mmCIF file of C-alpha atoms in Angstrom:
data_model
loop_
_atom_site.group_PDB
_atom_site.id
_atom_site.type_symbol
_atom_site.label_atom_id
_atom_site.label_comp_id
_atom_site.label_asym_id
_atom_site.label_seq_id
_atom_site.Cartn_x
_atom_site.Cartn_y
_atom_site.Cartn_z
ATOM 1 C CA MET A 1 -15.254 56.709 44.684
ATOM 2 C CA PHE A 2 -16.420 56.509 41.081
ATOM 3 C CA LYS A 3 -13.293 54.554 40.240
ATOM 4 C CA VAL A 4 -14.159 51.908 42.842
ATOM 5 C CA LEU A 5 -17.722 51.592 41.458
ATOM 6 C CA ARG A 6 -16.417 51.255 37.919
ATOM 7 C CA LYS A 7 -14.068 48.487 39.074
ATOM 8 C CA LEU A 8 -16.896 46.688 40.833
ATOM 9 C CA GLN A 9 -19.115 46.954 37.809
ATOM 10 C CA ALA A 10 -16.350 45.613 35.569
ATOM 11 C CA ASN A 11 -15.707 42.752 37.994
ATOM 12 C CA GLU A 12 -19.395 41.934 38.136
ATOM 13 C CA LYS A 13 -19.603 41.911 34.352
ATOM 14 C CA GLY A 14 -16.644 39.582 34.184
ATOM 15 C CA GLN A 15 -18.188 37.352 36.840
ATOM 16 C CA ALA A 16 -21.438 37.116 34.891
ATOM 17 C CA PHE A 17 -19.557 36.323 31.700
ATOM 18 C CA VAL A 18 -17.615 33.552 33.413
ATOM 19 C CA GLU A 19 -20.779 32.056 34.906
ATOM 20 C CA TYR A 20 -22.661 31.974 31.605
ATOM 21 C CA PHE A 21 -19.676 31.174 29.385
ATOM 22 C CA VAL A 22 -20.271 27.420 29.721
ATOM 23 C CA LEU A 23 -23.648 27.844 28.004
ATOM 24 C CA ILE A 24 -22.204 29.374 24.823
ATOM 25 C CA PRO A 25 -20.904 26.167 23.076
ATOM 26 C CA GLY A 26 -24.160 24.337 23.737
ATOM 27 C CA SER A 27 -26.161 27.285 22.422
ATOM 28 C CA ILE A 28 -24.097 27.383 19.252
ATOM 29 C CA LEU A 29 -24.619 23.674 18.667
ATOM 30 C CA MET A 30 -28.374 24.012 19.186
ATOM 31 C CA VAL A 31 -28.556 26.882 16.696
ATOM 32 C CA LEU A 32 -26.580 24.914 14.098
ATOM 33 C CA ALA A 33 -28.749 21.825 14.583
ATOM 34 C CA GLY A 34 -31.854 23.982 14.209
ATOM 35 C CA PHE A 35 -30.521 25.456 10.954
ATOM 36 C CA SER A 36 -29.860 22.026 9.512
ATOM 37 C CA LEU A 37 -33.345 20.788 10.436
ATOM 38 C CA VAL A 38 -35.127 23.952 9.347
ATOM 39 C CA GLY A 39 -32.893 24.346 6.294
ATOM 40 C CA GLY A 40 -34.076 21.044 4.808
ATOM 41 C CA ALA A 41 -37.721 21.953 5.427
ATOM 42 C CA VAL A 42 -37.265 25.451 3.980
ATOM 43 C CA LYS A 43 -35.602 24.029 0.871
ATOM 44 C CA LYS A 44 -38.424 21.516 0.381
ATOM 45 C CA ALA A 45 -41.063 24.203 0.839
ATOM 46 C CA TYR A 46 -39.256 26.480 -1.628
ATOM 47 C CA CYS A 47 -39.011 23.684 -4.198
ATOM 48 C CA ASP A 48 -42.688 22.826 -3.744
ATOM 49 C CA VAL A 49 -43.670 26.450 -4.382
ATOM 50 C CA VAL A 50 -41.373 26.795 -7.398
ATOM 51 C CA ASP A 51 -42.605 23.495 -8.881
ATOM 52 C CA VAL A 52 -46.202 24.750 -8.683
ATOM 53 C CA PHE A 53 -45.393 27.610 -11.066
ATOM 54 C CA SER A 54 -42.800 25.845 -13.253
ATOM 55 C CA SER A 55 -42.641 22.091 -12.908
ATOM 56 C CA GLY A 56 -39.226 20.455 -13.087
ATOM 57 C CA VAL A 57 -37.262 23.607 -12.270
ATOM 58 C CA CYS A 58 -36.367 22.526 -8.759
ATOM 59 C CA GLN A 59 -35.267 18.897 -8.487
ATOM 60 C CA SER A 60 -34.495 17.214 -5.195
ATOM 61 C CA VAL A 61 -30.898 16.337 -4.536
ATOM 62 C CA GLU A 62 -29.810 13.241 -2.607
ATOM 63 C CA VAL A 63 -26.053 13.615 -2.930
ATOM 64 C CA GLU A 64 -24.206 16.876 -3.342
ATOM 65 C CA GLY A 65 -24.486 17.999 -6.942
ATOM 66 C CA ILE A 66 -26.024 14.781 -8.369
ATOM 67 C CA ASP A 67 -29.670 14.776 -9.447
ATOM 68 C CA GLN A 68 -31.730 11.648 -8.845
ATOM 69 C CA ASP A 69 -32.808 11.460 -12.467
ATOM 70 C CA GLN A 70 -29.265 11.825 -13.755
ATOM 71 C CA GLU A 71 -27.506 8.628 -14.820
ATOM 72 C CA GLU A 72 -24.268 7.796 -13.062
ATOM 73 C CA PRO A 73 -21.233 8.023 -15.322
ATOM 74 C CA GLU A 74 -19.617 4.719 -16.249
ATOM 75 C CA PHE A 75 -15.948 4.340 -15.513
ATOM 76 C CA GLU A 76 -13.632 1.843 -17.091
ATOM 77 C CA VAL A 77 -11.412 0.195 -14.539
ATOM 78 C CA THR A 78 -7.951 -0.635 -15.780
ATOM 79 C CA PRO A 79 -5.799 -2.857 -13.616
ATOM 80 C CA THR A 80 -2.598 -1.402 -12.279
ATOM 81 C CA PRO A 81 0.422 -3.317 -13.529
ATOM 82 C CA THR A 82 2.238 -5.101 -10.764
ATOM 83 C CA ILE A 83 5.934 -4.615 -10.445
ATOM 84 C CA GLU A 84 7.633 -7.700 -9.144
ATOM 85 C CA ALA A 85 10.530 -7.052 -6.819
ATOM 86 C CA CYS A 86 13.816 -8.737 -7.545
ATOM 87 C CA VAL A 87 17.103 -9.240 -5.752
ATOM 88 C CA VAL A 88 20.379 -8.034 -7.230
ATOM 89 C CA LEU A 89 22.887 -10.852 -6.879
ATOM 90 C CA GLN A 90 26.077 -9.499 -5.327
ATOM 91 C CA GLU A 91 28.598 -12.009 -6.575
ATOM 92 C CA GLU A 92 31.479 -10.677 -4.483
ATOM 93 C CA GLN A 93 29.598 -11.624 -1.295
ATOM 94 C CA GLY A 94 29.247 -15.304 -2.197
ATOM 95 C CA CYS A 95 26.902 -17.117 0.170
ATOM 96 C CA SER A 96 26.894 -14.341 2.802
ATOM 97 C CA GLN A 97 24.230 -12.379 0.864
ATOM 98 C CA CYS A 98 22.128 -15.527 0.700
ATOM 99 C CA ASP A 99 22.687 -16.333 4.389
ATOM 100 C CA GLN A 100 21.475 -12.839 5.378
ATOM 101 C CA SER A 101 18.219 -13.206 3.418
ATOM 102 C CA SER A 102 15.087 -15.062 4.492
ATOM 103 C CA GLN A 103 14.406 -15.594 0.769
ATOM 104 C CA CYS A 104 17.469 -17.764 0.077
ATOM 105 C CA THR A 105 19.157 -21.005 1.100
ATOM 106 C CA CYS A 106 22.876 -21.589 0.505
ATOM 107 C CA LEU A 107 23.955 -25.169 -0.202
ATOM 108 C CA PRO A 108 27.468 -26.626 -0.182
ATOM 109 C CA GLY A 109 29.075 -27.419 -3.515
ATOM 110 C CA MET A 110 28.106 -30.720 -5.143
ATOM 111 C CA ASN A 111 28.287 -31.557 -8.840
ATOM 112 C CA ALA A 112 24.875 -33.283 -8.753
ATOM 113 C CA GLY A 113 21.905 -33.298 -6.434
ATOM 114 C CA ILE A 114 18.258 -32.653 -5.695
ATOM 115 C CA TYR A 115 17.023 -30.013 -3.269
ATOM 116 C CA ASN A 116 13.474 -29.558 -1.950
ATOM 117 C CA GLY A 117 13.018 -25.963 -0.815
ATOM 118 C CA ALA A 118 10.788 -24.422 1.821
ATOM 119 C CA ASP A 119 8.766 -22.631 -0.871
ATOM 120 C CA ASP A 120 8.595 -22.377 -4.672
ATOM 121 C CA ILE A 121 12.049 -21.693 -6.077
ATOM 122 C CA ASP A 122 12.237 -18.700 -8.430
ATOM 123 C CA SER A 123 15.972 -18.671 -9.126
ATOM 124 C CA PHE A 124 18.782 -21.201 -8.716
ATOM 125 C CA VAL A 125 22.441 -20.138 -8.742
ATOM 126 C CA ILE A 126 25.453 -22.361 -9.320
ATOM 127 C CA LYS A 127 28.836 -20.861 -8.351
ATOM 128 C CA ALA A 128 31.594 -22.658 -10.227
ATOM 129 C CA GLY A 129 35.099 -21.212 -10.245
ATOM 130 C CA LYS A 130 34.663 -17.451 -10.604
ATOM 131 C CA GLU A 131 31.424 -17.739 -12.591
ATOM 132 C CA TYR A 132 27.836 -17.538 -11.380
ATOM 133 C CA HIS A 133 25.242 -19.402 -13.483
ATOM 134 C CA ILE A 134 21.645 -18.283 -12.868
ATOM 135 C CA TYR A 135 18.690 -20.528 -13.752
ATOM 136 C CA THR A 136 14.943 -19.980 -13.559
ATOM 137 C CA THR A 137 11.895 -22.250 -13.611
ATOM 138 C CA GLY A 138 11.922 -25.151 -16.061
ATOM 139 C CA TYR A 139 14.676 -27.254 -17.599
ATOM 140 C CA THR A 140 18.003 -25.769 -18.764
ATOM 141 C CA ASP A 141 20.972 -27.431 -20.443
ATOM 142 C CA ASP A 142 23.760 -24.909 -20.989
ATOM 143 C CA GLY A 143 26.414 -27.487 -21.908
ATOM 144 C CA CYS A 144 27.958 -27.441 -18.442
ATOM 145 C CA TYR A 145 24.993 -28.175 -16.201
ATOM 146 C CA HIS A 146 21.543 -29.729 -16.515
ATOM 147 C CA VAL A 147 19.239 -27.835 -14.163
ATOM 148 C CA THR A 148 15.532 -28.422 -13.524
ATOM 149 C CA ILE A 149 13.404 -26.171 -11.316
ATOM 150 C CA ASP A 150 9.865 -27.347 -10.682
ATOM 151 C CA GLY A 151 7.943 -25.689 -7.839
ATOM 152 C CA ASP A 152 9.880 -26.201 -4.620
ATOM 153 C CA MET A 153 12.302 -28.739 -6.170
ATOM 154 C CA ALA A 154 15.609 -28.077 -7.914
ATOM 155 C CA SER A 155 17.907 -30.687 -9.407
ATOM 156 C CA TRP A 156 21.283 -30.181 -11.048
ATOM 157 C CA GLU A 157 24.081 -32.183 -12.594
ATOM 158 C CA LYS A 158 27.454 -31.164 -14.016
ATOM 159 C CA VAL A 159 27.666 -32.655 -17.521
ATOM 160 C CA GLY A 160 30.452 -30.646 -19.206
ATOM 161 C CA GLY A 161 34.172 -30.714 -18.650
ATOM 162 C CA GLY A 162 37.304 -28.748 -19.389
ATOM 163 C CA ASN A 163 38.249 -25.208 -18.415
ATOM 164 C CA THR A 164 34.774 -23.758 -19.133
ATOM 165 C CA CYS A 165 32.783 -26.138 -16.876
ATOM 166 C CA MET A 166 34.218 -25.977 -13.369
ATOM 167 C CA ASP A 167 33.196 -28.010 -10.325
ATOM 168 C CA VAL A 168 30.378 -26.523 -8.247
ATOM 169 C CA SER A 169 31.664 -24.598 -5.205
ATOM 170 C CA HIS A 170 28.243 -23.628 -3.777
ATOM 171 C CA LEU A 171 24.568 -23.292 -4.757
ATOM 172 C CA GLN A 172 21.894 -20.729 -3.898
ATOM 173 C CA THR A 173 18.142 -21.300 -4.045
ATOM 174 C CA TRP A 174 16.225 -18.015 -4.166
ATOM 175 C CA TYR A 175 12.498 -17.903 -3.361
ATOM 176 C CA THR A 176 12.235 -14.485 -4.983
ATOM 177 C CA PRO A 177 13.362 -13.560 -8.518
ATOM 178 C CA LEU A 178 16.886 -12.315 -9.185
ATOM 179 C CA CYS A 179 17.258 -9.177 -11.281
ATOM 180 C CA GLU A 180 18.641 -9.638 -14.778
#
């Protein structure tokens, strides 16, 4: 009989715990909120009492660890250097590398012409024979070709002859720099 009473008492205790369990999180939050409100008042009262006996000992703090009277440290800001991405020209792929990129337009081979690109042209490539000639912004005369790149416009003309200056087989206009 005592065993049955002990079981009932244990069940009743468990039942009471379950019924009041929902109140525990709210109670904890109320206690923590009370500490934060009372804590600020207690700190102020403590500082007021301490300042009465020794002025300047207890200073109020607005931000963690920084006194109001303390000057903020000056920092020198140095700009981060930007690293410009570049494309490695894969000569064995010919125009297929250019055709697969949104940053390039492949043109058929012509010994002279003018091309207006969709954007500013960073690099201009002339494929002649087995050689690739890479040009960047401005005017270049390498003895074989006169090339001018100005903004979104590129113009070229074959001026040299012989075995060293071959006819143009195709051209590539790159809107992003090519790696050296």
